[in-house]
Amino acid sequence: MSTINWYKYASPASFYGLAGKMIPGFAALSGILFIVGLYIGFFVAPTDAQQGEAYRIIFIHVPAAWMSMFIYVIMAIYAGIGLAFNTRLSSMMAQALAPTGALFCSIALFTGAFWGKPMWGAWWVWDARLTSQLILFFLYIGFISLQAAIDDPKRSDRAGALIALVGVVNVPIIYFSVKWWNTLHQGASINLTRAPSMAHTMLAGMLIMALACWMYAIAVTLYRVRLVILERERHSTWVAQLLKDMK
Amino acid sequence: MKPRHKKLVFILIGVAGIGIIVALVMNAFRSNLVFFFTPSQVIAKEAPVNRAFRIGGLVEKGSLRRENDGLTVHFVVTDTKHDMNVTYKGILPDLFKEGKGVVAQGRLDSNGRFVADEVLAKHDENYMPPEVANELKAAKASKTPL
């Protein structure tokens, strides 16, 4: 059979090598996209009619907020697969994704506050969108600290998966909060069902930045999962062999 | 069914169950989760009495009036069906404009006037350069006489 044996890469040892080969590509792509995206964001995109220059926060705020939700869902899926099928690598992927998700989540919260003060007149309000996003941040922190608190990786994966899966209901709440309730946060400018309500260059800049964040997240997660693999498999023969080859 | 498939089904049912519980709880607390009430809701007595709450809507065009002390402002918040008089003493946010969204926190006084102690501007989801905004305005203006 000439088909690729995908199960091969479910083994941490072979994925370690594959991840190492993929990292430079994603990292380079992310670097290029960040430069293009920031250039459009700062120099090409026009000023906003109402907000002036302050609107430029969306080039980082919106991609970061998207990524924080998206990464959480991916993390929950990996954690769920790990829980159901006892596949070690999926649990390691969940563990590797969490810090990046938490980072994007805090970027979204902080940039939002910096924008909120001049635009709304308040750093923070307890409306449904902001509160549910803050809960997402606590879920990330909870996942990371619970996993770190338990020494046995099998048990820490199970505990982490529970938080990840319970918390995943929060993601649709964040996304739809601006529709379901009266919130101070504005509704989505970009929607699958209708044309985006923003100028084309602004939209292009934002999407490129989102793509850049995506590539960054993949590169960093792969880098981190390699470290997790090494740490967890440190007593195995292949890691010993690897260390011997490096010398 | 293999045991691991059974486990997966349990997990999926668990997540769905939690989703349903959360949806029911959210539905029960719906009124507590709203950030602001519209003038129509206030008139329909849906807003809390004797307690601070927020109203939201558009600032009616031409309704903004400043008192001589330069700080106290009066304006009308409308949801196009009902209006509400608002008094506020303080600095208004940058995005506060007539015809734009606003959220004010405060309470009703005995005359049915809303006395705000905090005013927030509510931005909409439209982003466009000033030239486009002007064109839109011009297009609207040329249509109105019809």
Tab-separated table of C-alpha atoms in Angstrom:
chain	number	residue	atom	x	y	z
A	1	MET	CA	0.000	0.000	0.000
A	2	SER	CA	1.310	3.385	-0.900
A	3	THR	CA	-0.998	5.400	1.393
A	4	ILE	CA	0.597	7.343	4.193
A	5	ASN	CA	0.307	5.672	7.538
A	6	TRP	CA	-1.117	8.526	9.593
A	7	TYR	CA	-1.047	6.505	12.769
A	8	LYS	CA	2.697	6.659	12.584
A	9	TYR	CA	2.543	10.341	13.533
A	10	ALA	CA	0.319	9.610	16.526
A	11	SER	CA	3.468	8.324	18.175
A	12	PRO	CA	5.293	11.122	20.010
A	13	ALA	CA	8.677	9.876	18.793
A	14	SER	CA	7.904	10.265	15.088
A	15	PHE	CA	5.851	13.435	15.578
A	16	TYR	CA	8.819	14.993	17.340
A	17	GLY	CA	10.765	14.841	14.079
A	18	LEU	CA	7.860	15.939	11.890
A	19	ALA	CA	7.111	18.950	14.116
A	20	GLY	CA	10.752	19.969	13.983
A	21	LYS	CA	10.624	19.996	10.184
A	22	MET	CA	7.404	22.058	10.089
A	23	ILE	CA	8.361	24.818	12.544
A	24	PRO	CA	10.663	26.947	10.290
A	25	GLY	CA	8.035	27.154	7.514
A	26	PHE	CA	5.243	28.322	9.792
A	27	ALA	CA	7.545	30.716	11.650
A	28	ALA	CA	8.752	32.331	8.408
A	29	LEU	CA	5.206	32.600	7.068
A	30	SER	CA	4.046	34.224	10.281
A	31	GLY	CA	6.920	36.727	10.206
A	32	ILE	CA	6.169	37.787	6.620
A	33	LEU	CA	2.429	38.048	7.282
A	34	PHE	CA	3.009	40.113	10.443
A	35	ILE	CA	5.154	42.587	8.515
A	36	VAL	CA	2.623	42.882	5.670
A	37	GLY	CA	-0.322	43.058	8.062
A	38	LEU	CA	1.242	45.700	10.313
A	39	TYR	CA	2.320	47.743	7.295
A	40	ILE	CA	-1.243	47.767	5.962
A	41	GLY	CA	-2.560	48.435	9.438
A	42	PHE	CA	-0.328	51.406	10.146
A	43	PHE	CA	0.256	52.978	6.730
A	44	VAL	CA	-2.238	51.786	4.110
A	45	ALA	CA	-5.567	51.470	5.888
A	46	PRO	CA	-7.488	54.766	6.040
A	47	THR	CA	-8.499	56.582	9.214
A	48	ASP	CA	-11.902	55.708	10.571
A	49	ALA	CA	-14.637	58.316	10.161
A	50	GLN	CA	-15.767	58.159	13.793
A	51	GLN	CA	-12.879	56.823	15.827
A	52	GLY	CA	-9.944	58.442	14.073
A	53	GLU	CA	-6.627	56.640	14.539
A	54	ALA	CA	-7.668	54.790	17.681
A	55	TYR	CA	-9.565	52.207	15.624
A	56	ARG	CA	-6.215	50.732	14.503
A	57	ILE	CA	-6.319	48.616	17.641
A	58	ILE	CA	-8.589	46.214	15.712
A	59	PHE	CA	-5.610	44.954	13.718
A	60	ILE	CA	-4.398	43.225	16.849
A	61	HIS	CA	-7.490	43.124	19.057
A	62	VAL	CA	-9.804	41.212	16.725
A	63	PRO	CA	-7.264	38.586	15.536
A	64	ALA	CA	-6.196	37.990	19.154
A	65	ALA	CA	-9.807	37.580	20.284
A	66	TRP	CA	-10.549	35.181	17.413
A	67	MET	CA	-7.456	33.126	18.162
A	68	SER	CA	-8.238	32.952	21.885
A	69	MET	CA	-11.620	31.359	21.114
A	70	PHE	CA	-10.393	29.178	18.259
A	71	ILE	CA	-7.419	27.806	20.202
A	72	TYR	CA	-9.677	26.954	23.117
A	73	VAL	CA	-11.930	24.855	20.874
A	74	ILE	CA	-8.943	23.059	19.325
A	75	MET	CA	-7.483	22.500	22.790
A	76	ALA	CA	-10.776	21.029	24.028
A	77	ILE	CA	-10.975	18.726	20.994
A	78	TYR	CA	-7.417	17.468	21.543
A	79	ALA	CA	-8.045	17.031	25.272
A	80	GLY	CA	-11.313	15.171	24.517
A	81	ILE	CA	-9.610	12.824	22.050
A	82	GLY	CA	-6.873	12.201	24.589
A	83	LEU	CA	-9.475	11.423	27.219
A	84	ALA	CA	-11.503	9.111	24.995
A	85	PHE	CA	-8.777	7.204	23.172
A	86	ASN	CA	-5.868	7.546	25.613
A	87	THR	CA	-3.706	8.941	22.829
A	88	ARG	CA	-0.743	10.535	24.542
A	89	LEU	CA	0.105	12.956	21.777
A	90	SER	CA	-3.335	14.637	21.740
A	91	SER	CA	-3.087	15.396	25.451
A	92	MET	CA	0.378	16.819	24.881
A	93	MET	CA	-1.001	19.013	22.087
A	94	ALA	CA	-3.701	20.321	24.434
A	95	GLN	CA	-1.041	21.138	27.009
A	96	ALA	CA	1.090	22.885	24.369
A	97	LEU	CA	-1.814	24.985	23.054
A	98	ALA	CA	-2.955	26.413	26.392
A	99	PRO	CA	-0.244	29.081	27.016
A	100	THR	CA	-0.603	30.497	23.493
A	101	GLY	CA	-4.376	30.688	23.910
A	102	ALA	CA	-3.999	32.421	27.266
A	103	LEU	CA	-1.562	34.886	25.702
A	104	PHE	CA	-3.991	35.814	22.907
A	105	CYS	CA	-6.811	36.048	25.439
A	106	SER	CA	-4.917	38.539	27.594
A	107	ILE	CA	-3.876	40.550	24.506
A	108	ALA	CA	-7.541	40.817	23.520
A	109	LEU	CA	-8.511	41.939	27.030
A	110	PHE	CA	-5.721	44.507	27.387
A	111	THR	CA	-5.990	46.060	23.927
A	112	GLY	CA	-9.746	46.223	24.427
A	113	ALA	CA	-9.237	48.160	27.659
A	114	PHE	CA	-6.823	50.602	25.996
A	115	TRP	CA	-9.383	51.225	23.266
A	116	GLY	CA	-12.347	51.326	25.631
A	117	LYS	CA	-11.053	54.189	27.747
A	118	PRO	CA	-10.959	56.836	24.986
A	119	MET	CA	-13.879	55.442	22.958
A	120	TRP	CA	-16.465	54.292	25.474
A	121	GLY	CA	-15.193	56.283	28.417
A	122	ALA	CA	-14.396	53.217	30.550
A	123	TRP	CA	-11.494	50.758	30.803
A	124	TRP	CA	-13.772	47.956	31.770
A	125	VAL	CA	-17.504	47.316	31.992
A	126	TRP	CA	-19.222	44.155	33.155
A	127	ASP	CA	-21.172	43.501	29.991
A	128	ALA	CA	-21.760	39.995	28.660
A	129	ARG	CA	-18.994	40.060	26.021
A	130	LEU	CA	-16.243	41.334	28.297
A	131	THR	CA	-17.245	39.134	31.219
A	132	SER	CA	-17.393	35.937	29.157
A	133	GLN	CA	-14.001	36.727	27.613
A	134	LEU	CA	-12.573	37.188	31.122
A	135	ILE	CA	-14.039	33.791	32.079
A	136	LEU	CA	-12.226	32.305	29.065
A	137	PHE	CA	-8.977	33.712	30.424
A	138	PHE	CA	-9.655	32.112	33.819
A	139	LEU	CA	-10.428	28.810	32.093
A	140	TYR	CA	-7.032	28.905	30.385
A	141	ILE	CA	-5.301	29.735	33.673
A	142	GLY	CA	-7.289	26.992	35.406
A	143	PHE	CA	-6.334	24.442	32.762
A	144	ILE	CA	-2.644	25.350	32.913
A	145	SER	CA	-2.413	25.379	36.699
A	146	LEU	CA	-4.443	22.208	37.203
A	147	GLN	CA	-2.219	20.343	34.748
A	148	ALA	CA	0.884	21.687	36.433
A	149	ALA	CA	-0.399	20.803	39.895
A	150	ILE	CA	-0.670	17.058	39.269
A	151	ASP	CA	2.583	15.162	38.797
A	152	ASP	CA	1.279	12.005	37.147
A	153	PRO	CA	0.780	12.984	33.473
A	154	LYS	CA	-2.095	10.550	32.993
A	155	ARG	CA	-4.083	12.026	35.849
A	156	SER	CA	-3.163	15.614	35.008
A	157	ASP	CA	-4.348	15.064	31.414
A	158	ARG	CA	-7.653	13.706	32.638
A	159	ALA	CA	-8.210	16.612	35.029
A	160	GLY	CA	-7.207	19.154	32.388
A	161	ALA	CA	-9.489	17.573	29.792
A	162	LEU	CA	-12.408	17.943	32.176
A	163	ILE	CA	-11.841	21.717	32.532
A	164	ALA	CA	-11.271	22.093	28.796
A	165	LEU	CA	-14.467	20.232	27.888
A	166	VAL	CA	-16.673	21.913	30.489
A	167	GLY	CA	-15.321	25.325	29.517
A	168	VAL	CA	-15.932	24.880	25.808
A	169	VAL	CA	-19.586	25.917	26.256
A	170	ASN	CA	-18.247	29.384	27.052
A	171	VAL	CA	-16.935	29.895	23.502
A	172	PRO	CA	-20.324	30.194	21.735
A	173	ILE	CA	-21.473	32.374	24.622
A	174	ILE	CA	-18.602	34.798	23.928
A	175	TYR	CA	-19.271	34.811	20.217
A	176	PHE	CA	-23.019	35.306	20.378
A	177	SER	CA	-23.108	37.473	23.523
A	178	VAL	CA	-23.337	40.649	21.459
A	179	LYS	CA	-26.411	39.242	19.714
A	180	TRP	CA	-28.222	37.648	22.627
A	181	TRP	CA	-27.968	40.510	25.103
A	182	ASN	CA	-27.670	44.261	25.098
A	183	THR	CA	-23.953	44.801	25.429
A	184	LEU	CA	-21.742	47.843	25.301
A	185	HIS	CA	-19.384	45.946	22.999
A	186	GLN	CA	-20.368	46.395	19.363
A	187	GLY	CA	-21.633	43.553	17.219
A	188	ALA	CA	-19.507	41.583	14.779
A	189	SER	CA	-18.316	43.538	11.739
A	190	ILE	CA	-17.547	40.321	9.913
A	191	ASN	CA	-20.185	37.734	9.377
A	192	LEU	CA	-20.647	34.667	7.252
A	193	THR	CA	-24.136	35.707	6.231
A	194	ARG	CA	-23.600	39.266	5.037
A	195	ALA	CA	-20.963	41.559	3.588
A	196	PRO	CA	-18.490	42.906	6.153
A	197	SER	CA	-19.321	46.385	7.408
A	198	MET	CA	-15.847	47.813	7.028
A	199	ALA	CA	-13.654	49.314	4.332
A	200	HIS	CA	-11.737	46.801	2.147
A	201	THR	CA	-8.197	47.779	3.124
A	202	MET	CA	-9.113	47.672	6.797
A	203	LEU	CA	-10.590	44.228	6.311
A	204	ALA	CA	-7.576	43.002	4.337
A	205	GLY	CA	-5.177	44.221	7.023
A	206	MET	CA	-7.191	42.533	9.733
A	207	LEU	CA	-7.444	39.200	7.911
A	208	ILE	CA	-3.713	39.166	7.152
A	209	MET	CA	-2.995	39.860	10.804
A	210	ALA	CA	-5.362	37.034	11.768
A	211	LEU	CA	-3.512	34.692	9.425
A	212	ALA	CA	-0.183	35.843	10.886
A	213	CYS	CA	-1.421	35.104	14.403
A	214	TRP	CA	-2.594	31.708	13.194
A	215	MET	CA	0.805	30.793	11.745
A	216	TYR	CA	2.505	32.108	14.882
A	217	ALA	CA	0.240	29.947	17.044
A	218	ILE	CA	1.041	26.826	14.996
A	219	ALA	CA	4.801	27.447	15.065
A	220	VAL	CA	4.903	28.154	18.795
A	221	THR	CA	2.632	25.236	19.646
A	222	LEU	CA	4.760	22.813	17.639
A	223	TYR	CA	7.853	24.141	19.355
A	224	ARG	CA	6.242	23.739	22.746
A	225	VAL	CA	4.861	20.270	22.025
A	226	ARG	CA	8.389	19.122	21.177
A	227	LEU	CA	9.496	20.200	24.631
A	228	VAL	CA	6.506	18.493	26.225
A	229	ILE	CA	7.302	15.289	24.322
A	230	LEU	CA	10.926	15.375	25.451
A	231	GLU	CA	9.953	16.036	29.046
A	232	ARG	CA	7.379	13.264	29.220
A	233	GLU	CA	9.421	10.693	27.312
A	234	ARG	CA	12.714	11.494	28.984
A	235	HIS	CA	13.110	7.920	30.260
A	236	SER	CA	12.523	6.307	26.869
A	237	THR	CA	15.275	4.852	24.715
A	238	TRP	CA	14.630	7.080	21.684
A	239	VAL	CA	15.193	10.253	23.710
A	240	ALA	CA	18.398	8.767	25.120
A	241	GLN	CA	19.466	7.935	21.576
A	242	LEU	CA	18.569	11.459	20.420
A	243	LEU	CA	20.675	13.015	23.168
A	244	LYS	CA	23.554	10.716	22.314
A	245	ASP	CA	23.336	11.717	18.619
A	246	MET	CA	23.413	15.409	19.513
A	247	LYS	CA	26.718	15.062	21.355
B	1	MET	CA	-19.167	-0.711	20.508
B	2	LYS	CA	-15.563	-0.630	21.629
B	3	PRO	CA	-14.946	0.742	25.132
B	4	ARG	CA	-13.094	3.779	23.802
B	5	HIS	CA	-16.023	4.609	21.508
B	6	LYS	CA	-18.313	4.303	24.491
B	7	LYS	CA	-16.067	6.744	26.331
B	8	LEU	CA	-16.238	9.186	23.433
B	9	VAL	CA	-20.041	8.991	23.389
B	10	PHE	CA	-20.089	9.657	27.149
B	11	ILE	CA	-17.875	12.709	26.691
B	12	LEU	CA	-20.043	14.084	23.877
B	13	ILE	CA	-23.222	13.517	25.908
B	14	GLY	CA	-21.528	15.175	28.890
B	15	VAL	CA	-20.577	18.284	26.899
B	16	ALA	CA	-24.066	18.485	25.377
B	17	GLY	CA	-25.596	18.115	28.852
B	18	ILE	CA	-23.468	20.922	30.278
B	19	GLY	CA	-24.418	23.036	27.270
B	20	ILE	CA	-28.117	22.510	27.939
B	21	ILE	CA	-27.726	23.289	31.657
B	22	VAL	CA	-25.850	26.498	30.900
B	23	ALA	CA	-28.413	27.500	28.264
B	24	LEU	CA	-31.264	27.023	30.772
B	25	VAL	CA	-29.471	28.945	33.515
B	26	MET	CA	-28.646	31.766	31.104
B	27	ASN	CA	-32.253	31.877	30.001
B	28	ALA	CA	-33.428	32.090	33.602
B	29	PHE	CA	-31.071	34.972	34.329
B	30	ARG	CA	-31.703	36.682	31.021
B	31	SER	CA	-32.970	39.893	32.613
B	32	ASN	CA	-29.928	40.113	34.898
B	33	LEU	CA	-27.498	39.729	32.019
B	34	VAL	CA	-28.653	42.732	30.012
B	35	PHE	CA	-26.187	45.547	30.164
B	36	PHE	CA	-28.786	48.226	29.518
B	37	PHE	CA	-32.506	48.775	29.051
B	38	THR	CA	-34.059	50.584	26.127
B	39	PRO	CA	-36.432	53.530	26.750
B	40	SER	CA	-39.346	51.319	25.644
B	41	GLN	CA	-38.443	48.771	28.306
B	42	VAL	CA	-38.239	51.514	30.929
B	43	ILE	CA	-41.673	52.826	29.988
B	44	ALA	CA	-43.048	49.271	30.033
B	45	LYS	CA	-41.703	49.139	33.635
B	46	GLU	CA	-39.258	46.329	32.877
B	47	ALA	CA	-36.368	48.265	34.338
B	48	PRO	CA	-35.616	47.991	38.070
B	49	VAL	CA	-37.160	50.666	40.303
B	50	ASN	CA	-35.285	52.334	43.195
B	51	ARG	CA	-32.012	50.916	41.981
B	52	ALA	CA	-29.377	52.162	39.578
B	53	PHE	CA	-29.560	50.721	36.072
B	54	ARG	CA	-28.389	51.605	32.586
B	55	ILE	CA	-30.352	52.843	29.643
B	56	GLY	CA	-29.136	52.612	26.090
B	57	GLY	CA	-30.204	53.977	22.743
B	58	LEU	CA	-29.411	56.728	20.303
B	59	VAL	CA	-28.852	60.339	21.286
B	60	GLU	CA	-31.681	62.172	19.575
B	61	LYS	CA	-30.468	64.687	16.987
B	62	GLY	CA	-30.642	68.280	18.194
B	63	SER	CA	-31.476	67.288	21.749
B	64	LEU	CA	-28.080	67.978	23.356
B	65	ARG	CA	-28.213	71.029	25.591
B	66	ARG	CA	-25.441	72.336	27.849
B	67	GLU	CA	-26.003	74.359	30.994
B	68	ASN	CA	-23.976	77.466	31.719
B	69	ASP	CA	-21.619	75.674	34.114
B	70	GLY	CA	-20.286	73.854	31.042
B	71	LEU	CA	-20.472	70.438	32.704
B	72	THR	CA	-24.147	69.642	33.105
B	73	VAL	CA	-25.701	68.312	29.916
B	74	HIS	CA	-29.242	67.345	28.985
B	75	PHE	CA	-30.048	65.052	26.100
B	76	VAL	CA	-32.738	62.673	24.918
B	77	VAL	CA	-32.098	58.944	24.479
B	78	THR	CA	-34.377	57.305	21.976
B	79	ASP	CA	-34.941	53.823	20.571
B	80	THR	CA	-37.045	55.487	17.823
B	81	LYS	CA	-40.241	54.342	19.565
B	82	HIS	CA	-39.904	56.019	22.957
B	83	ASP	CA	-37.762	58.832	24.311
B	84	MET	CA	-36.144	59.411	27.663
B	85	ASN	CA	-34.756	62.655	29.076
B	86	VAL	CA	-31.298	62.302	30.556
B	87	THR	CA	-29.315	64.694	32.753
B	88	TYR	CA	-25.619	64.200	33.309
B	89	LYS	CA	-22.898	66.195	35.005
B	90	GLY	CA	-19.397	65.279	33.853
B	91	ILE	CA	-17.155	64.785	30.857
B	92	LEU	CA	-18.627	63.037	27.840
B	93	PRO	CA	-16.553	60.383	25.973
B	94	ASP	CA	-15.034	61.163	22.552
B	95	LEU	CA	-17.506	59.096	20.581
B	96	PHE	CA	-20.528	60.759	22.186
B	97	LYS	CA	-22.437	62.363	19.312
B	98	GLU	CA	-25.985	63.183	18.421
B	99	GLY	CA	-27.503	60.381	16.371
B	100	LYS	CA	-25.012	57.845	17.801
B	101	GLY	CA	-25.339	55.114	20.392
B	102	VAL	CA	-25.001	55.829	24.086
B	103	VAL	CA	-25.296	53.928	27.361
B	104	ALA	CA	-25.968	55.881	30.558
B	105	GLN	CA	-25.921	54.592	34.121
B	106	GLY	CA	-28.036	56.185	36.820
B	107	ARG	CA	-31.568	56.197	38.205
B	108	LEU	CA	-34.969	57.704	37.529
B	109	ASP	CA	-35.969	60.694	39.599
B	110	SER	CA	-39.541	61.426	40.667
B	111	ASN	CA	-40.293	63.329	37.444
B	112	GLY	CA	-39.402	60.377	35.230
B	113	ARG	CA	-36.128	62.027	34.234
B	114	PHE	CA	-33.055	59.807	34.114
B	115	VAL	CA	-30.200	61.218	36.179
B	116	ALA	CA	-26.964	59.643	34.966
B	117	ASP	CA	-23.719	59.391	36.889
B	118	GLU	CA	-21.829	57.688	34.074
B	119	VAL	CA	-22.177	58.053	30.319
B	120	LEU	CA	-20.542	55.607	27.892
B	121	ALA	CA	-20.502	55.887	24.119
B	122	LYS	CA	-21.606	52.764	22.277
B	123	HIS	CA	-19.783	52.275	19.028
B	124	ASP	CA	-21.393	50.456	16.109
B	125	GLU	CA	-19.753	47.757	13.969
B	126	ASN	CA	-19.184	50.001	10.947
B	127	TYR	CA	-15.652	50.978	10.056
B	128	MET	CA	-15.080	53.306	7.118
B	129	PRO	CA	-12.789	56.122	6.023
B	130	PRO	CA	-14.105	59.711	6.438
B	131	GLU	CA	-14.491	60.209	2.664
B	132	VAL	CA	-16.867	57.256	2.434
B	133	ALA	CA	-18.774	58.491	5.459
B	134	ASN	CA	-19.182	61.912	3.836
B	135	GLU	CA	-20.354	60.363	0.587
B	136	LEU	CA	-22.911	58.284	2.450
B	137	LYS	CA	-24.127	61.386	4.238
B	138	ALA	CA	-24.372	63.297	0.967
B	139	ALA	CA	-26.244	60.415	-0.672
B	140	LYS	CA	-28.689	60.329	2.215
B	141	ALA	CA	-29.185	64.093	2.111
B	142	SER	CA	-29.940	64.058	-1.612
B	143	LYS	CA	-32.538	61.356	-1.068
B	144	THR	CA	-34.453	62.961	1.790
B	145	PRO	CA	-36.395	65.578	-0.232
B	146	LEU	CA	-38.140	62.823	-2.209
